[in-house]
């Protein structure tokens, strides 16, 4: 791992054993982007491709040597508008003189050990200073009013870099920031496809791949959160890229609010990718001496396709994003009351629900929504966290918690701290605490308003009231929900000129409260949720090590949702539960095996009343939980590899596998959703096995639960056989079928 600057050539080289990221100072100190990709040891600084004459391309004021240099054709690190570059910028400021032209030139740099912490924002980290190096480059705007600092961190073992930026008002007047991107990646060439993840509630993170078109394409959220609709992820890949082959440049933000991911293919064939807080409807007033910091961008380079990209993201999330007590701890099997009871429960019914689940092996009982105020439906009481519903829970949260502990399980609770119901004591006392704009009535979403987290008094109330509940009992787990998009984004406590800051201040306020609460209750396992997967992002993962992936628990729909989510996030972060049939979202009936196979591919649990199953089904569940626990380590810590995409072809199939860290255990999941006569057989070639090793299919007693074909049971295969010849998936003779193979290394 190394960061170096060579004065003679102006080259900055950031590298580790996998990647090199190279920049160069050119033509009176512009910071050009030169290369990002596989490591190059000896980089030749010769570079002339930006010296081309294009009619009409402007020259900088201090470039007297003819017409062959223009910002129009210079790949840059922090491009701005107004001095010759007409492409989508990375920074925009309306200066106090009313204009927006920015000319940023290199001023200085420093190389630091370790990883900088991003001010007021969640950020990636290293435990040991020796594991990362950070380059800070300061650019100065020629007019003298602004400076921009660019941060680049390289990690010892990661095929990625982390970037962020900071803008500083060095003038004695206020300046108005309209955009500060976290990253920009400029290519002078390239023929890319653009990949992103779109969706909707209960249909999150579908993979979308399209050829990059000329002009500007934007993927964004203006909903106040990352959103169900578009995840804050964007990749550019070579045309031939598949799961295993081809080049991928992929970026995501350590951020949970409005974002934009912009690509532009210029008419000269230059490609630009910019990511950061959404510049649409964004403003930030920089007073003299003040600065604003953009969230981190994590930028992966992979030369081995999308599985290679995901391996890098997964490793990074596990090692440098998730932190705290639960980082390396195996996660418990949970049963959640939501789809089992919704709002219709009391102490006795939850204790019965818990007893039945615990008897089958469940380790954590979660009481979902409906335990406070008079919340018997979703129209009321949000905000009244300290008013426990004594009709339902006569002994309070502590009474229930003690009872569950007594039964031998951990206890978890649902909260939705960012919200306020119109019908609540909190709203009666503080109607001004909800986000609102003058002369408008507030829109509702799920009949609730959003608290104005830009206000310190509101944040203090949230921290205090939630802390009161969490200290009232020995709570082991919290599900932190957030069920609506932000509208009428305004704050009564900020002046007019700062209203453009409120959407951003909301997210900064959110980080303030989650930081205070999660650090105060550091033993609690927090699961982030936002109507399912609205806020599945690395920002929240810095505080909460797992996320409820989607409100859709149907095992067929979940194949797409979990496949897409796995582009960025390791399965241990993805809550996935077996639910009742017919499924509550889609009415579909699938087998217990299919539901189990899908749910065990994430952070496993149940979302149903296990006491209502037949004795035979309960036996099956008990067996499932035993199987899950047996392979939990591989499922939660192993490598996840996608094998067949549900987004490609019309084969109605999905497959993925888990390989333990030491490659001695392999678990393969295969789903076939619709059968038809004469259906071709599918051969699955394994990936990521230990070369030279031999693997045996493990035999289990209960083939209806663990589907190992009889003739395969006990069979031994070489890694080379499994990777090249593979296994044929037959015997899927009904709709929505699944196969679950476990292979163990034999010496
Ligand atoms: C939305 C969540 O995603 C569900 O799992 C459940 O917790 C409900 N909210 C409760 O209101």
XYZ file of C-alpha atoms and ligand atoms in Angstrom:
758
model
C 0.000 0.000 0.000
C 1.475 3.324 -1.012
C 0.628 6.932 -1.779
C 3.279 8.940 -3.554
C 3.708 12.237 -5.323
C 6.391 12.801 -7.959
C 7.161 16.473 -8.374
C 8.800 16.229 -11.812
C 5.839 14.518 -13.432
C 3.096 15.823 -11.141
C 1.844 12.250 -10.679
C -0.086 11.195 -7.585
C -0.173 7.411 -7.286
C -2.413 5.647 -4.806
C -2.000 1.893 -4.820
C -2.172 -1.375 -2.960
C -1.558 -4.907 -4.158
C -4.791 -4.842 -6.179
C -5.454 -1.381 -7.591
C -3.797 1.837 -8.706
C -5.541 5.215 -8.735
C -3.515 7.853 -10.542
C -3.905 11.596 -10.888
C -1.656 14.225 -12.408
C -1.123 17.953 -12.141
C -1.294 19.347 -15.652
C -1.255 22.766 -17.333
C -0.881 25.173 -14.447
C -2.124 22.870 -11.730
C -5.359 21.314 -12.901
C -5.878 18.029 -11.113
C -6.436 15.498 -13.887
C -7.699 11.976 -13.483
C -5.343 9.608 -15.260
C -6.105 6.022 -14.290
C -8.119 3.776 -12.001
C -7.881 0.029 -12.378
C -5.722 -2.988 -11.800
C -2.396 -2.217 -10.149
C 0.311 -0.857 -12.450
C 3.774 -0.773 -10.922
C 5.573 1.498 -13.281
C 3.236 4.145 -14.612
C 4.408 6.080 -17.650
C 3.385 9.713 -17.114
C 3.224 10.448 -20.833
C -0.271 11.523 -21.566
C -1.415 13.721 -24.405
C -4.929 12.635 -25.207
C -6.468 15.767 -23.819
C -4.462 17.891 -26.207
C -6.891 17.829 -29.071
C -8.423 20.756 -30.841
C -12.191 20.917 -30.873
C -13.781 23.883 -32.563
C -15.417 25.998 -29.903
C -13.720 24.365 -26.927
C -12.509 27.230 -24.699
C -8.943 27.600 -23.431
C -8.081 28.643 -19.865
C -6.933 32.255 -19.446
C -3.393 31.166 -18.598
C -2.908 28.783 -21.517
C -1.391 30.795 -24.318
C -0.113 27.869 -26.418
C -2.768 27.593 -29.076
C -6.114 25.837 -29.001
C -5.263 22.286 -28.198
C -6.053 22.261 -24.495
C -9.473 22.656 -23.001
C -11.203 21.521 -19.831
C -13.821 20.150 -22.176
C -11.490 17.244 -22.873
C -9.577 16.916 -19.623
C -10.584 14.064 -17.318
C -10.739 15.732 -13.908
C -11.060 14.889 -10.245
C -13.344 17.755 -9.227
C -14.776 19.385 -12.337
C -16.685 22.642 -12.035
C -18.793 24.684 -14.406
C -17.996 28.015 -15.953
C -14.414 27.890 -17.251
C -14.601 25.554 -20.222
C -16.004 22.278 -18.956
C -19.645 21.990 -20.009
C -20.277 18.508 -18.663
C -22.126 17.693 -15.451
C -20.082 19.278 -12.637
C -19.020 17.921 -9.252
C -19.240 21.234 -7.414
C -21.485 24.284 -7.819
C -21.496 27.446 -5.726
C -23.376 30.695 -6.202
C -20.743 33.148 -5.064
C -21.576 36.297 -3.159
C -21.073 38.227 -6.413
C -23.998 36.316 -7.912
C -21.985 34.219 -10.362
C -21.188 30.497 -10.488
C -17.954 30.068 -12.473
C -15.339 28.110 -10.542
C -11.735 27.499 -11.528
C -10.125 25.034 -9.111
C -6.371 24.504 -9.108
C -4.066 22.410 -6.957
C -2.620 24.223 -3.954
C -1.090 21.601 -1.651
C -1.389 18.060 -0.397
C -0.591 15.877 2.591
C -0.385 12.134 3.103
C -1.748 10.797 6.382
C -1.590 7.430 8.083
C -4.923 5.711 8.653
C -8.352 6.960 7.699
C -9.818 10.429 8.259
C -13.160 10.635 10.057
C -15.795 12.523 8.114
C -17.177 15.423 10.165
C -20.731 14.799 11.555
C -21.154 11.898 9.158
C -20.830 8.145 9.395
C -17.638 6.934 7.795
C -15.639 3.828 7.144
C -12.845 3.077 9.600
C -9.733 1.044 10.317
C -8.842 -0.390 13.719
C -5.188 0.012 13.064
C -3.575 3.112 11.552
C -1.252 0.895 9.546
C -4.167 -0.533 7.557
C -4.905 2.563 5.471
C -3.335 5.659 3.977
C -5.134 8.900 3.168
C -4.205 11.552 0.645
C -5.650 15.027 1.152
C -5.371 17.367 -1.825
C -6.338 21.009 -1.420
C -7.634 22.885 -4.441
C -7.951 26.659 -4.464
C -10.525 28.579 -6.431
C -8.686 31.232 -8.444
C -11.004 33.994 -7.201
C -9.751 33.299 -3.667
C -13.119 32.761 -1.967
C -13.156 28.964 -1.682
C -10.994 25.944 -1.153
C -11.927 22.328 -1.799
C -10.246 19.440 -0.045
C -10.319 16.012 -1.652
C -9.794 12.946 0.550
C -8.691 9.604 -0.883
C -8.176 6.554 1.331
C -6.611 3.295 0.229
C -6.859 0.179 2.415
C -4.327 -2.580 2.676
C -6.488 -5.406 1.332
C -9.371 -3.837 -0.511
C -9.931 -3.442 -4.237
C -11.419 -0.008 -3.772
C -10.793 3.534 -2.688
C -12.895 5.747 -0.458
C -13.316 9.388 -1.462
C -14.937 12.409 0.096
C -14.700 16.152 -0.304
C -14.963 19.258 1.790
C -15.537 22.844 0.707
C -14.340 25.771 2.795
C -15.440 29.372 2.551
C -12.190 31.340 2.751
C -13.846 34.687 2.046
C -15.408 37.180 4.428
C -18.866 36.861 2.822
C -21.506 34.133 2.769
C -21.330 31.738 -0.187
C -24.196 29.507 -1.273
C -23.313 25.887 -2.017
C -25.556 24.117 -4.557
C -23.631 20.900 -5.055
C -20.647 19.109 -3.604
C -20.160 15.644 -5.053
C -18.500 12.900 -3.084
C -16.813 11.428 -6.123
C -16.205 11.938 -9.801
C -14.718 9.361 -12.120
C -13.755 10.653 -15.557
C -12.766 8.434 -18.461
C -11.302 9.747 -21.708
C -12.557 6.640 -23.407
C -14.853 3.802 -22.638
C -17.807 1.981 -23.906
C -19.840 1.130 -20.866
C -23.131 -0.253 -19.716
C -24.705 1.482 -16.750
C -26.062 -0.632 -13.922
C -28.232 0.509 -11.054
C -30.916 -0.821 -8.725
C -34.506 0.375 -8.977
C -37.673 -0.744 -7.234
C -40.607 0.200 -5.092
C -41.996 -0.747 -1.700
C -41.829 -4.556 -1.335
C -40.015 -4.777 -4.679
C -36.611 -3.358 -3.880
C -33.291 -3.448 -5.704
C -34.043 -4.861 -9.112
C -31.016 -4.826 -11.367
C -31.231 -2.480 -14.332
C -28.532 -2.602 -17.016
C -28.599 -0.320 -20.037
C -26.027 0.905 -22.562
C -24.698 4.312 -21.622
C -26.315 6.867 -23.906
C -24.951 10.171 -25.053
C -26.020 12.936 -22.730
C -26.792 12.959 -19.054
C -28.523 10.141 -17.167
C -29.540 10.597 -13.545
C -30.494 8.080 -10.882
C -31.546 9.857 -7.724
C -33.699 10.209 -4.662
C -35.478 13.359 -3.501
C -37.549 11.462 -0.914
C -35.431 12.357 2.106
C -34.033 8.820 2.305
C -32.039 6.552 0.037
C -35.402 5.190 -1.166
C -37.081 2.004 -2.288
C -37.050 3.445 -5.791
C -33.295 3.767 -6.399
C -30.489 2.516 -4.224
C -27.508 4.846 -3.923
C -25.398 2.618 -6.129
C -24.190 2.974 -9.674
C -21.801 0.910 -11.766
C -20.208 1.313 -15.148
C -19.182 -1.992 -16.661
C -17.562 -3.177 -19.835
C -19.984 -4.460 -22.448
C -18.833 -8.034 -21.907
C -19.137 -7.942 -18.112
C -20.925 -10.874 -16.491
C -21.015 -12.174 -12.936
C -17.535 -13.633 -13.424
C -15.834 -11.632 -16.164
C -15.277 -8.094 -17.306
C -14.477 -4.751 -15.747
C -16.750 -2.995 -13.272
C -16.412 0.453 -11.696
C -19.000 0.715 -8.961
C -19.725 3.358 -6.382
C -21.989 3.791 -3.394
C -22.343 6.446 -0.710
C -22.008 6.181 3.050
C -25.164 8.274 3.207
C -28.878 7.745 3.879
C -30.555 10.792 2.342
C -31.261 12.357 -1.039
C -28.587 11.448 -3.553
C -27.743 11.647 -7.211
C -25.717 9.289 -9.354
C -25.107 10.909 -12.696
C -23.446 9.609 -15.830
C -22.606 11.615 -18.887
C -21.288 10.359 -22.181
C -20.045 13.409 -24.029
C -20.178 13.858 -27.753
C -16.388 13.348 -27.812
C -16.765 9.949 -26.167
C -15.668 11.009 -22.678
C -17.514 9.316 -19.829
C -18.147 10.945 -16.473
C -19.712 9.484 -13.361
C -20.601 11.777 -10.441
C -22.156 10.783 -7.130
C -23.137 12.731 -4.057
C -25.963 14.399 -2.179
C -28.716 15.276 -4.652
C -28.040 18.768 -5.983
C -31.733 19.069 -6.853
C -33.314 21.239 -4.146
C -30.055 21.362 -2.189
C -28.529 24.533 -0.792
C -26.117 25.162 2.021
C -25.088 28.577 3.280
C -21.378 28.719 4.015
C -20.625 31.526 6.421
C -17.061 32.962 6.389
C -14.674 30.273 7.607
C -17.306 27.508 7.521
C -17.002 24.259 5.640
C -19.333 21.567 4.343
C -18.318 17.933 3.988
C -19.798 15.519 1.481
C -20.433 11.905 2.515
C -17.935 9.235 1.600
C -18.114 7.365 -1.673
C -16.797 3.804 -1.811
C -15.498 3.139 -5.319
C -14.753 -0.454 -6.248
C -12.773 -1.568 -9.257
C -13.204 -5.200 -10.306
C -11.735 -7.002 -13.303
C -13.648 -10.172 -12.474
C -17.230 -9.129 -13.044
C -20.080 -8.446 -10.668
C -19.269 -11.267 -8.279
C -15.794 -9.737 -7.998
C -17.348 -6.330 -7.332
C -19.653 -7.753 -4.670
C -16.841 -9.651 -2.963
C -15.052 -6.313 -2.518
C -18.149 -4.507 -1.230
C -19.039 -7.389 1.110
C -15.583 -7.586 2.606
C -15.474 -3.829 3.025
C -18.879 -3.704 4.746
C -17.877 -6.473 7.135
C -14.454 -5.009 7.965
C -14.710 -1.238 7.595
C -18.394 -0.254 7.881
C -20.081 -2.499 10.455
C -18.647 -1.984 13.932
C -19.308 -2.582 17.575
C -20.160 -5.606 19.621
C -22.169 -7.386 16.923
C -19.641 -6.969 14.115
C -18.167 -10.451 14.411
C -20.844 -12.119 16.485
C -23.176 -14.720 15.027
C -26.698 -13.311 14.809
C -29.611 -15.022 16.598
C -32.557 -16.738 14.897
C -35.531 -14.491 15.539
C -39.305 -14.646 15.445
C -41.040 -11.329 14.802
C -44.667 -10.685 15.811
C -45.605 -8.410 12.866
C -47.097 -10.819 10.328
C -48.109 -13.148 13.175
C -50.336 -10.663 15.008
C -50.018 -7.143 13.531
C -51.593 -4.855 16.194
C -53.687 -7.593 17.751
C -51.749 -8.926 20.737
C -51.423 -8.751 24.487
C -48.934 -10.008 27.045
C -50.468 -13.500 27.108
C -50.581 -13.948 23.350
C -46.992 -12.753 22.915
C -45.798 -15.058 25.667
C -47.626 -17.941 23.970
C -46.132 -16.905 20.593
C -42.708 -16.842 22.219
C -43.070 -20.145 24.015
C -44.027 -21.933 20.782
C -41.169 -20.352 18.852
C -38.578 -21.005 21.549
C -39.622 -24.672 21.722
C -38.616 -24.980 18.062
C -35.231 -23.330 18.533
C -35.884 -19.582 18.063
C -33.406 -17.470 20.056
C -34.832 -13.944 19.889
C -38.468 -12.828 20.204
C -39.289 -9.448 18.654
C -42.382 -7.485 19.590
C -43.140 -5.325 16.554
C -45.414 -2.293 16.239
C -48.369 -1.565 18.556
C -47.094 -1.611 22.168
C -47.335 2.133 23.050
C -49.995 4.852 23.384
C -53.306 3.545 22.040
C -51.775 2.174 18.884
C -54.228 -0.457 17.726
C -53.718 0.584 14.109
C -51.158 2.584 12.152
C -52.931 5.941 12.489
C -51.926 6.897 15.995
C -49.523 7.438 18.900
C -46.112 7.684 17.197
C -43.957 9.811 19.455
C -45.578 8.666 22.713
C -42.824 6.165 23.397
C -42.935 6.334 27.169
C -46.721 5.707 27.326
C -46.811 1.911 27.356
C -50.171 0.416 26.335
C -51.132 -1.123 29.665
C -54.237 -2.767 28.214
C -51.986 -4.916 26.078
C -48.966 -5.069 28.349
C -50.155 -4.728 31.981
C -46.652 -5.361 33.338
C -45.026 -2.999 30.875
C -42.131 -3.741 28.565
C -40.022 -4.959 31.452
C -42.710 -7.458 32.504
C -42.811 -8.949 29.009
C -39.057 -8.804 28.559
C -38.472 -10.647 31.857
C -40.980 -13.311 30.891
C -39.273 -13.916 27.520
C -35.863 -14.050 29.194
C -37.318 -16.495 31.666
C -38.413 -18.685 28.747
C -34.819 -18.715 27.574
C -34.757 -16.270 24.649
C -33.572 -12.741 23.992
C -36.130 -9.960 23.694
C -36.422 -7.289 21.010
C -38.645 -4.266 20.426
C -39.827 -2.208 17.418
C -39.596 1.598 17.421
C -40.093 4.340 14.843
C -38.377 7.316 16.485
C -38.343 9.754 13.548
C -42.129 9.988 13.285
C -45.048 11.732 14.983
C -48.768 10.915 14.682
C -51.302 13.727 14.483
C -53.176 11.742 17.122
C -50.495 11.742 19.810
C -49.701 13.493 23.067
C -46.459 14.637 21.490
C -48.228 16.419 18.631
C -50.668 18.057 21.047
C -47.728 19.466 22.993
C -45.458 20.281 20.036
C -47.292 20.726 16.729
C -44.285 22.704 15.491
C -41.993 19.679 15.838
C -43.105 18.111 12.560
C -41.479 19.146 9.281
C -43.612 21.819 7.647
C -43.593 24.768 5.275
C -45.469 28.059 5.700
C -48.917 28.423 4.075
C -49.256 24.675 3.456
C -50.926 21.900 5.358
C -48.765 18.851 5.851
C -49.166 15.812 3.612
C -49.524 12.553 5.460
C -47.828 9.254 4.695
C -49.202 6.185 6.481
C -51.169 8.819 8.425
C -48.069 10.207 10.076
C -45.782 13.222 9.953
C -42.011 13.382 10.102
C -40.220 14.936 13.059
C -37.988 17.885 12.310
C -34.652 16.337 13.166
C -32.828 19.496 12.139
C -33.874 20.835 15.585
C -31.739 20.061 18.606
C -34.733 20.141 21.009
C -36.546 17.537 18.890
C -33.454 15.338 18.732
C -32.975 15.609 22.487
C -36.589 14.528 23.058
C -36.169 11.517 20.757
C -32.941 10.445 22.449
C -34.428 10.907 25.916
C -37.757 9.148 25.285
C -36.219 6.218 23.418
C -33.493 5.910 26.062
C -36.171 5.795 28.770
C -37.809 2.827 27.041
C -34.541 1.042 26.317
C -33.356 1.461 29.917
C -36.659 0.250 31.348
C -35.882 -3.409 30.571
C -32.975 -5.602 29.480
C -33.753 -5.253 25.797
C -31.433 -7.216 23.503
C -32.537 -6.080 20.040
C -34.221 -3.062 18.468
C -35.869 -2.757 15.055
C -35.620 0.926 14.054
C -38.323 1.638 11.493
C -39.063 4.689 9.302
C -42.215 4.438 7.250
C -42.628 7.397 4.966
C -41.001 9.712 2.470
C -40.346 13.317 3.454
C -42.656 16.026 2.110
C -43.044 19.741 2.932
C -39.405 19.757 3.913
C -39.082 22.906 5.948
C -38.228 23.812 9.515
C -39.846 26.499 11.621
C -36.616 26.960 13.506
C -34.408 27.982 10.594
C -34.464 31.279 8.663
C -35.773 31.419 5.087
C -32.360 31.407 3.491
C -31.505 28.085 5.157
C -34.621 26.133 4.199
C -32.674 24.494 1.345
C -30.518 22.831 4.004
C -33.321 21.029 5.853
C -33.395 17.756 3.873
C -29.672 17.389 4.537
C -29.950 18.583 8.136
C -32.647 15.940 8.673
C -30.175 13.177 7.793
C -27.399 14.774 9.861
C -29.922 14.982 12.732
C -30.788 11.314 12.214
C -27.102 10.395 12.448
C -26.833 12.446 15.631
C -29.679 10.539 17.327
C -28.640 7.078 16.140
C -25.074 7.781 17.227
C -26.218 8.866 20.695
C -28.649 5.967 21.137
C -26.535 3.142 19.670
C -23.438 4.201 21.596
C -25.413 4.446 24.844
C -26.919 0.974 24.299
C -23.919 -0.684 22.728
C -24.956 -4.231 23.661
C -28.249 -4.003 21.815
C -28.380 -5.497 18.322
C -30.001 -2.803 16.149
C -31.750 -3.648 12.890
C -32.461 -0.772 10.554
C -35.769 -0.856 8.703
C -37.638 1.614 6.592
C -40.884 0.123 5.419
C -38.540 -2.716 4.544
C -35.674 -1.575 2.334
C -36.094 2.184 1.884
C -32.846 2.911 3.710
C -30.555 -0.005 2.886
C -27.276 1.889 2.686
C -23.794 2.040 4.166
C -24.718 5.116 6.213
C -27.172 3.190 8.395
C -24.896 0.135 8.432
C -22.292 2.209 10.275
C -24.712 2.207 13.238
C -26.875 -0.873 12.746
C -25.300 -4.103 11.489
C -28.404 -5.513 9.822
C -31.351 -4.223 7.803
C -34.872 -5.541 7.204
C -34.458 -6.122 3.483
C -38.053 -5.786 2.347
C -41.627 -5.915 3.613
C -42.126 -8.568 0.966
C -41.579 -11.986 2.576
C -42.685 -14.084 -0.423
C -39.911 -16.558 -1.228
C -40.200 -16.035 -4.986
C -40.188 -12.234 -4.926
C -37.408 -12.358 -2.352
C -35.096 -14.160 -4.805
C -34.902 -11.011 -6.921
C -34.797 -8.677 -3.935
C -31.991 -10.560 -2.195
C -30.083 -11.186 -5.425
C -30.102 -7.451 -6.192
C -29.325 -6.443 -2.628
C -26.325 -8.774 -2.635
C -24.663 -6.649 -5.317
C -23.551 -4.399 -2.459
C -24.446 -5.944 0.866
C -23.382 -9.258 2.413
C -26.215 -11.645 3.357
C -25.494 -11.251 7.078
C -26.787 -7.681 6.775
C -30.069 -8.740 5.078
C -33.001 -9.659 7.335
C -34.877 -12.580 5.702
C -37.754 -14.428 7.359
C -39.914 -17.451 6.675
C -43.534 -16.289 6.671
C -46.944 -17.936 6.518
C -48.720 -19.108 3.368
C -50.631 -17.864 1.534
C -48.070 -15.088 1.652
C -49.452 -11.829 3.075
C -48.086 -9.630 0.303
C -48.647 -11.770 -2.798
C -50.989 -14.528 -1.718
C -48.576 -17.107 -3.116
C -48.222 -20.562 -1.642
C -44.710 -21.950 -1.527
C -43.293 -24.938 0.305
C -41.629 -24.718 3.684
C -38.371 -25.832 2.036
C -38.474 -23.026 -0.532
C -39.256 -20.428 2.122
C -36.502 -21.780 4.350
C -33.928 -21.974 1.558
C -34.570 -18.343 0.653
C -34.675 -17.021 4.226
C -31.569 -18.912 5.351
C -29.741 -17.062 2.549
C -30.080 -13.915 4.652
C -30.118 -13.065 8.334
C -32.557 -15.764 9.309
C -35.840 -15.638 11.215
C -39.590 -16.249 11.192
C -42.373 -13.760 10.561
C -45.289 -15.997 11.524
C -47.013 -17.640 14.450
C -45.200 -20.955 14.692
C -47.768 -22.186 17.235
C -50.414 -22.229 14.495
C -48.571 -24.817 12.383
C -49.482 -28.503 12.363
C -47.291 -30.793 14.495
C -45.626 -32.096 11.322
C -44.861 -28.569 10.101
C -43.495 -27.702 13.529
C -41.152 -30.681 13.299
C -40.019 -29.339 9.960
C -39.379 -25.886 11.427
C -37.427 -27.418 14.302
C -35.339 -29.299 11.787
C -34.821 -26.146 9.680
C -33.602 -24.176 12.657
C -31.223 -26.983 13.558
C -29.857 -27.010 10.007
C -29.507 -23.233 10.033
C -27.588 -23.264 13.297
C -25.341 -26.024 12.018
C -24.321 -23.959 8.985
C -24.829 -20.525 10.502
C -21.158 -19.662 10.537
C -20.732 -20.295 6.810
C -24.013 -18.527 6.021
C -23.144 -15.447 8.077
C -19.398 -15.166 7.549
C -18.654 -17.073 4.344
C -18.280 -15.764 0.791
C -21.517 -15.289 -1.102
C -21.399 -16.084 -4.814
C -24.241 -15.544 -7.289
C -24.655 -18.316 -9.867
C -27.918 -17.828 -11.807
C -29.627 -14.469 -12.066
C -33.416 -14.168 -11.769
C -33.105 -11.027 -13.902
C -31.712 -12.778 -16.960
C -33.355 -15.005 -19.536
C -36.744 -16.530 -18.949
C -35.604 -19.571 -17.069
C -37.428 -18.695 -13.874
C -34.416 -19.779 -11.917
C -32.141 -18.352 -9.283
C -29.063 -19.815 -7.702
C -26.350 -18.693 -5.304
C -23.915 -20.302 -2.935
C -22.008 -19.752 0.281
C -18.417 -20.884 0.736
C -16.943 -20.940 4.229
C -13.872 -18.808 4.919
C -11.612 -21.890 4.861
C -13.454 -23.230 1.765
C -14.216 -26.507 3.530
C -17.994 -26.081 3.459
C -20.185 -25.105 0.528
C -23.921 -24.480 0.590
C -25.728 -24.178 -2.708
C -29.261 -22.843 -3.097
C -31.194 -23.363 -6.306
C -34.753 -22.177 -6.994
C -36.921 -23.104 -9.959
C -40.114 -21.145 -9.975
C -42.227 -22.541 -12.787
C -42.039 -26.041 -14.198
C -43.093 -27.022 -17.677
C -42.988 -30.162 -19.738
C -39.808 -30.719 -21.658
C -37.967 -28.142 -19.597
C -34.211 -28.252 -20.253
C -32.064 -29.308 -17.329
C -29.869 -26.757 -15.659
C -26.230 -27.404 -14.889
C -24.713 -25.376 -12.096
C -20.993 -24.908 -11.960
C -19.735 -24.117 -8.510
C -17.348 -21.238 -7.866
C -14.815 -20.315 -5.242
C -13.850 -23.861 -4.196
C -10.487 -24.945 -2.829
C -8.397 -26.157 -5.751
C -7.393 -29.795 -5.367
C -9.952 -30.413 -2.613
C -12.655 -33.079 -2.629
C -16.190 -32.415 -1.405
C -18.837 -34.815 -0.214
C -22.582 -34.273 -0.310
C -23.788 -34.362 3.274
C -26.619 -36.788 3.932
C -29.466 -35.650 6.138
C -32.331 -37.638 7.538
C -35.109 -35.362 6.470
C -35.054 -34.983 2.687
C -38.220 -32.910 2.640
C -36.280 -30.262 4.487
C -32.793 -30.703 3.163
C -33.113 -31.777 -0.395
C -30.079 -33.878 -1.137
C -30.884 -36.270 -3.958
C -30.511 -39.839 -2.793
C -28.130 -40.905 -5.511
C -26.020 -37.844 -4.678
C -25.897 -38.459 -0.950
C -22.423 -39.340 0.180
C -21.035 -38.823 -3.340
C -17.595 -37.276 -3.472
C -16.655 -34.733 -6.134
C -13.421 -32.911 -6.811
C -13.419 -29.118 -6.762
C -12.461 -29.240 -10.438
C -15.458 -31.470 -11.195
C -17.852 -29.181 -9.362
C -16.433 -26.026 -10.961
C -16.223 -27.366 -14.508
C -18.688 -30.175 -14.951
C -21.001 -29.010 -12.164
C -24.191 -30.607 -10.877
C -27.393 -31.023 -12.843
C -30.449 -29.646 -11.083
C -33.183 -32.154 -11.828
C -36.095 -33.363 -9.702
C -37.627 -29.912 -9.450
C -41.049 -31.194 -10.378
C -43.382 -28.597 -8.939
C -43.692 -24.829 -9.091
C -41.672 -22.733 -6.663
C -39.272 -25.544 -5.872
C -35.888 -25.271 -4.219
C -32.823 -27.453 -3.811
C -30.414 -27.074 -0.951
C -27.077 -28.852 -1.252
C -24.436 -28.963 1.442
C -20.973 -30.135 0.480
C -18.136 -30.656 2.904
C -14.468 -31.100 2.210
C -13.161 -34.623 2.775
C -9.460 -35.325 3.179
C -42.905 -1.575 8.342
C -41.926 -2.676 8.580
O -41.132 -2.887 7.469
C -42.681 -3.911 9.011
O -41.810 -5.000 9.117
C -43.349 -3.616 10.310
O -42.384 -3.382 11.297
C -44.270 -2.420 10.152
N -43.604 -1.289 9.563
C -44.832 -2.013 11.486
O -45.570 -0.883 11.423
